[in-house]
GROMACS .gro file of C-alpha atoms in nm:
model
  187
    1UNK     CA    1   8.501   9.336  12.061
    2UNK     CA    2   8.469   9.116  11.754
    3UNK     CA    3   8.773   9.032  11.548
    4UNK     CA    4   8.634   9.173  11.223
    5UNK     CA    5   8.818   9.413  11.001
    6UNK     CA    6   8.643   9.742  10.929
    7UNK     CA    7   8.705   9.985  10.645
    8UNK     CA    8   8.527  10.313  10.734
    9UNK     CA    9   8.816  10.556  10.688
   10UNK     CA   10   8.801  10.625  10.314
   11UNK     CA   11   9.159  10.520  10.245
   12UNK     CA   12   9.338  10.184  10.263
   13UNK     CA   13   9.628  10.353  10.445
   14UNK     CA   14   9.397  10.497  10.713
   15UNK     CA   15   9.208  10.170  10.749
   16UNK     CA   16   9.541   9.989  10.787
   17UNK     CA   17   9.653  10.234  11.056
   18UNK     CA   18   9.323  10.163  11.234
   19UNK     CA   19   9.400   9.792  11.275
   20UNK     CA   20   9.522   9.884  11.623
   21UNK     CA   21   9.203  10.014  11.777
   22UNK     CA   22   9.145  10.230  12.084
   23UNK     CA   23   9.508  10.336  12.108
   24UNK     CA   24   9.444  10.565  12.406
   25UNK     CA   25   9.250  10.314  12.615
   26UNK     CA   26   9.231   9.936  12.585
   27UNK     CA   27   9.439   9.896  12.264
   28UNK     CA   28   9.286   9.618  12.058
   29UNK     CA   29   9.517   9.454  11.803
   30UNK     CA   30   9.350   9.327  11.484
   31UNK     CA   31   9.663   9.187  11.318
   32UNK     CA   32   9.705   8.899  11.563
   33UNK     CA   33   9.816   8.636  11.312
   34UNK     CA   34   9.931   8.589  10.954
   35UNK     CA   35   9.577   8.481  10.860
   36UNK     CA   36   9.430   8.806  11.000
   37UNK     CA   37   9.685   9.012  10.807
   38UNK     CA   38   9.599   8.827  10.485
   39UNK     CA   39   9.228   8.874  10.557
   40UNK     CA   40   9.285   9.250  10.591
   41UNK     CA   41   9.469   9.271  10.257
   42UNK     CA   42   9.188   9.090  10.075
   43UNK     CA   43   8.904   9.252  10.272
   44UNK     CA   44   9.038   9.600  10.202
   45UNK     CA   45   8.996   9.544   9.829
   46UNK     CA   46   9.356   9.622   9.739
   47UNK     CA   47   9.412   9.253   9.652
   48UNK     CA   48   9.210   8.955   9.544
   49UNK     CA   49   9.456   8.701   9.683
   50UNK     CA   50   9.780   8.699   9.879
   51UNK     CA   51  10.047   8.435   9.927
   52UNK     CA   52  10.013   8.322  10.290
   53UNK     CA   53  10.194   8.553  10.530
   54UNK     CA   54  10.430   8.443  10.806
   55UNK     CA   55  10.486   8.586  11.153
   56UNK     CA   56  10.774   8.796  11.021
   57UNK     CA   57  10.533   8.952  10.769
   58UNK     CA   58  10.297   9.044  11.054
   59UNK     CA   59  10.583   9.204  11.248
   60UNK     CA   60  10.687   9.408  10.943
   61UNK     CA   61  10.326   9.507  10.871
   62UNK     CA   62  10.282   9.629  11.230
   63UNK     CA   63  10.603   9.832  11.200
   64UNK     CA   64  10.475   9.997  10.880
   65UNK     CA   65  10.128  10.045  11.029
   66UNK     CA   66  10.270  10.228  11.330
   67UNK     CA   67  10.481  10.449  11.105
   68UNK     CA   68  10.176  10.532  10.892
   69UNK     CA   69   9.976  10.616  11.205
   70UNK     CA   70  10.255  10.839  11.333
   71UNK     CA   71  10.278  11.027  11.002
   72UNK     CA   72   9.899  11.064  10.974
   73UNK     CA   73   9.875  11.190  11.333
   74UNK     CA   74  10.151  11.444  11.269
   75UNK     CA   75   9.981  11.561  10.950
   76UNK     CA   76   9.643  11.604  11.122
   77UNK     CA   77   9.809  11.794  11.410
   78UNK     CA   78  10.010  12.011  11.170
   79UNK     CA   79  10.339  11.884  11.312
   80UNK     CA   80  10.658  11.778  11.139
   81UNK     CA   81  10.702  11.417  11.034
   82UNK     CA   82  10.917  11.185  11.240
   83UNK     CA   83  11.217  11.092  11.025
   84UNK     CA   84  11.221  10.730  11.142
   85UNK     CA   85  10.853  10.688  11.050
   86UNK     CA   86  10.922  10.844  10.709
   87UNK     CA   87  11.207  10.599  10.652
   88UNK     CA   88  10.987  10.300  10.740
   89UNK     CA   89  10.700  10.401  10.511
   90UNK     CA   90  10.927  10.507  10.225
   91UNK     CA   91  11.128  10.186  10.258
   92UNK     CA   92  10.813   9.975  10.226
   93UNK     CA   93  10.685  10.190   9.936
   94UNK     CA   94  11.012  10.136   9.745
   95UNK     CA   95  10.947   9.763   9.720
   96UNK     CA   96  10.757   9.634   9.415
   97UNK     CA   97  10.380   9.671   9.468
   98UNK     CA   98  10.098   9.435   9.383
   99UNK     CA   99  10.030   9.447   9.010
  100UNK     CA  100   9.674   9.408   8.884
  101UNK     CA  101   9.626   9.179   8.587
  102UNK     CA  102   9.349   9.174   8.331
  103UNK     CA  103   9.176   8.837   8.302
  104UNK     CA  104   8.883   8.722   8.088
  105UNK     CA  105   8.656   8.787   8.388
  106UNK     CA  106   8.803   9.126   8.488
  107UNK     CA  107   9.080   9.261   8.707
  108UNK     CA  108   9.267   9.023   8.938
  109UNK     CA  109   9.541   9.120   9.180
  110UNK     CA  110   9.742   8.867   9.371
  111UNK     CA  111  10.058   8.945   9.561
  112UNK     CA  112  10.318   8.836   9.806
  113UNK     CA  113  10.296   8.985  10.157
  114UNK     CA  114  10.583   9.222  10.069
  115UNK     CA  115  10.402   9.343   9.756
  116UNK     CA  116  10.080   9.387   9.954
  117UNK     CA  117  10.257   9.593  10.220
  118UNK     CA  118  10.426   9.803   9.953
  119UNK     CA  119  10.084   9.875   9.806
  120UNK     CA  120   9.956   9.994  10.146
  121UNK     CA  121  10.266  10.211  10.197
  122UNK     CA  122  10.218  10.365   9.852
  123UNK     CA  123   9.857  10.447   9.945
  124UNK     CA  124   9.995  10.625  10.253
  125UNK     CA  125  10.244  10.823  10.044
  126UNK     CA  126   9.969  10.926   9.800
  127UNK     CA  127   9.730  11.020  10.082
  128UNK     CA  128   9.981  11.222  10.282
  129UNK     CA  129  10.103  11.413   9.976
  130UNK     CA  130   9.770  11.454   9.802
  131UNK     CA  131   9.456  11.665   9.796
  132UNK     CA  132   9.275  11.472  10.073
  133UNK     CA  133   9.504  11.595  10.353
  134UNK     CA  134   9.268  11.880  10.453
  135UNK     CA  135   8.982  11.628  10.470
  136UNK     CA  136   9.148  11.406  10.730
  137UNK     CA  137   8.988  11.408  11.076
  138UNK     CA  138   9.015  11.202  11.390
  139UNK     CA  139   8.696  11.032  11.504
  140UNK     CA  140   8.493  11.228  11.759
  141UNK     CA  141   8.453  10.922  11.980
  142UNK     CA  142   8.711  10.974  12.259
  143UNK     CA  143   8.772  10.597  12.272
  144UNK     CA  144   8.837  10.571  11.897
  145UNK     CA  145   9.164  10.672  11.736
  146UNK     CA  146   9.072  10.623  11.372
  147UNK     CA  147   9.149  10.900  11.128
  148UNK     CA  148   8.911  10.920  10.834
  149UNK     CA  149   8.855  11.129  10.523
  150UNK     CA  150   8.553  11.356  10.567
  151UNK     CA  151   8.386  11.392  10.231
  152UNK     CA  152   8.051  11.488  10.382
  153UNK     CA  153   7.876  11.802  10.270
  154UNK     CA  154   8.016  12.090  10.470
  155UNK     CA  155   8.272  11.855  10.629
  156UNK     CA  156   8.038  11.798  10.923
  157UNK     CA  157   8.102  11.430  10.982
  158UNK     CA  158   8.206  11.358  11.341
  159UNK     CA  159   8.269  10.983  11.345
  160UNK     CA  160   8.478  10.738  11.151
  161UNK     CA  161   8.166  10.533  11.088
  162UNK     CA  162   7.801  10.542  11.191
  163UNK     CA  163   7.789  10.165  11.250
  164UNK     CA  164   8.070  10.171  11.502
  165UNK     CA  165   8.119  10.506  11.672
  166UNK     CA  166   7.829  10.719  11.550
  167UNK     CA  167   7.547  10.497  11.671
  168UNK     CA  168   7.722  10.433  12.001
  169UNK     CA  169   7.772  10.803  12.077
  170UNK     CA  170   7.425  10.903  11.959
  171UNK     CA  171   7.272  10.637  12.186
  172UNK     CA  172   7.481  10.761  12.481
  173UNK     CA  173   7.374  11.121  12.417
  174UNK     CA  174   7.010  11.016  12.390
  175UNK     CA  175   7.025  10.826  12.720
  176UNK     CA  176   7.193  11.124  12.889
  177UNK     CA  177   6.924  11.364  12.761
  178UNK     CA  178   6.646  11.126  12.867
  179UNK     CA  179   6.800  11.090  13.213
  180UNK     CA  180   6.825  11.470  13.246
  181UNK     CA  181   6.460  11.517  13.144
  182UNK     CA  182   6.351  11.253  13.396
  183UNK     CA  183   6.559  11.416  13.670
  184UNK     CA  184   6.406  11.756  13.589
  185UNK     CA  185   6.053  11.614  13.595
  186UNK     CA  186   6.115  11.448  13.933
  187UNK     CA  187   6.198  11.781  14.100
   0.00000   0.00000   0.00000
């Protein structure tokens, strides 16, 4: 698996929670270093620049990420929130967030790692208390544990993203159908 950040979930909070991939199987950590954390913040579009993170920032980000994932999973399952996870996310959201600035060339947002993490936590608070809650779904790929916002017509989307899970599962289904047709023809 490549070490590239992906943003298919429709929310920075959900994409952040998805930085630990395949939670039920091989668990693939995307936030392996301060540089990777900084790359996620900028790649997600919530910031234009971030003061370089340290290992302690990565540890804190992973703690907040896991709390966000726990709260999202509970919300999707219709279960009560874990109080410890609530405390972690709310604690991060209470910190000052990244503040966009207007420049002659447009908007520019730079932040410290703490401000960046606060911004992600605030996205989680807004998501989990807002109108998109009924649109949250877990990816239909059994190996994937991403939760995404389904804004498709009729809410018929099955995968977090076509490029990752959708194409893979469609190709598997096609091969299975082709194999079945060949087996039937051989009889």
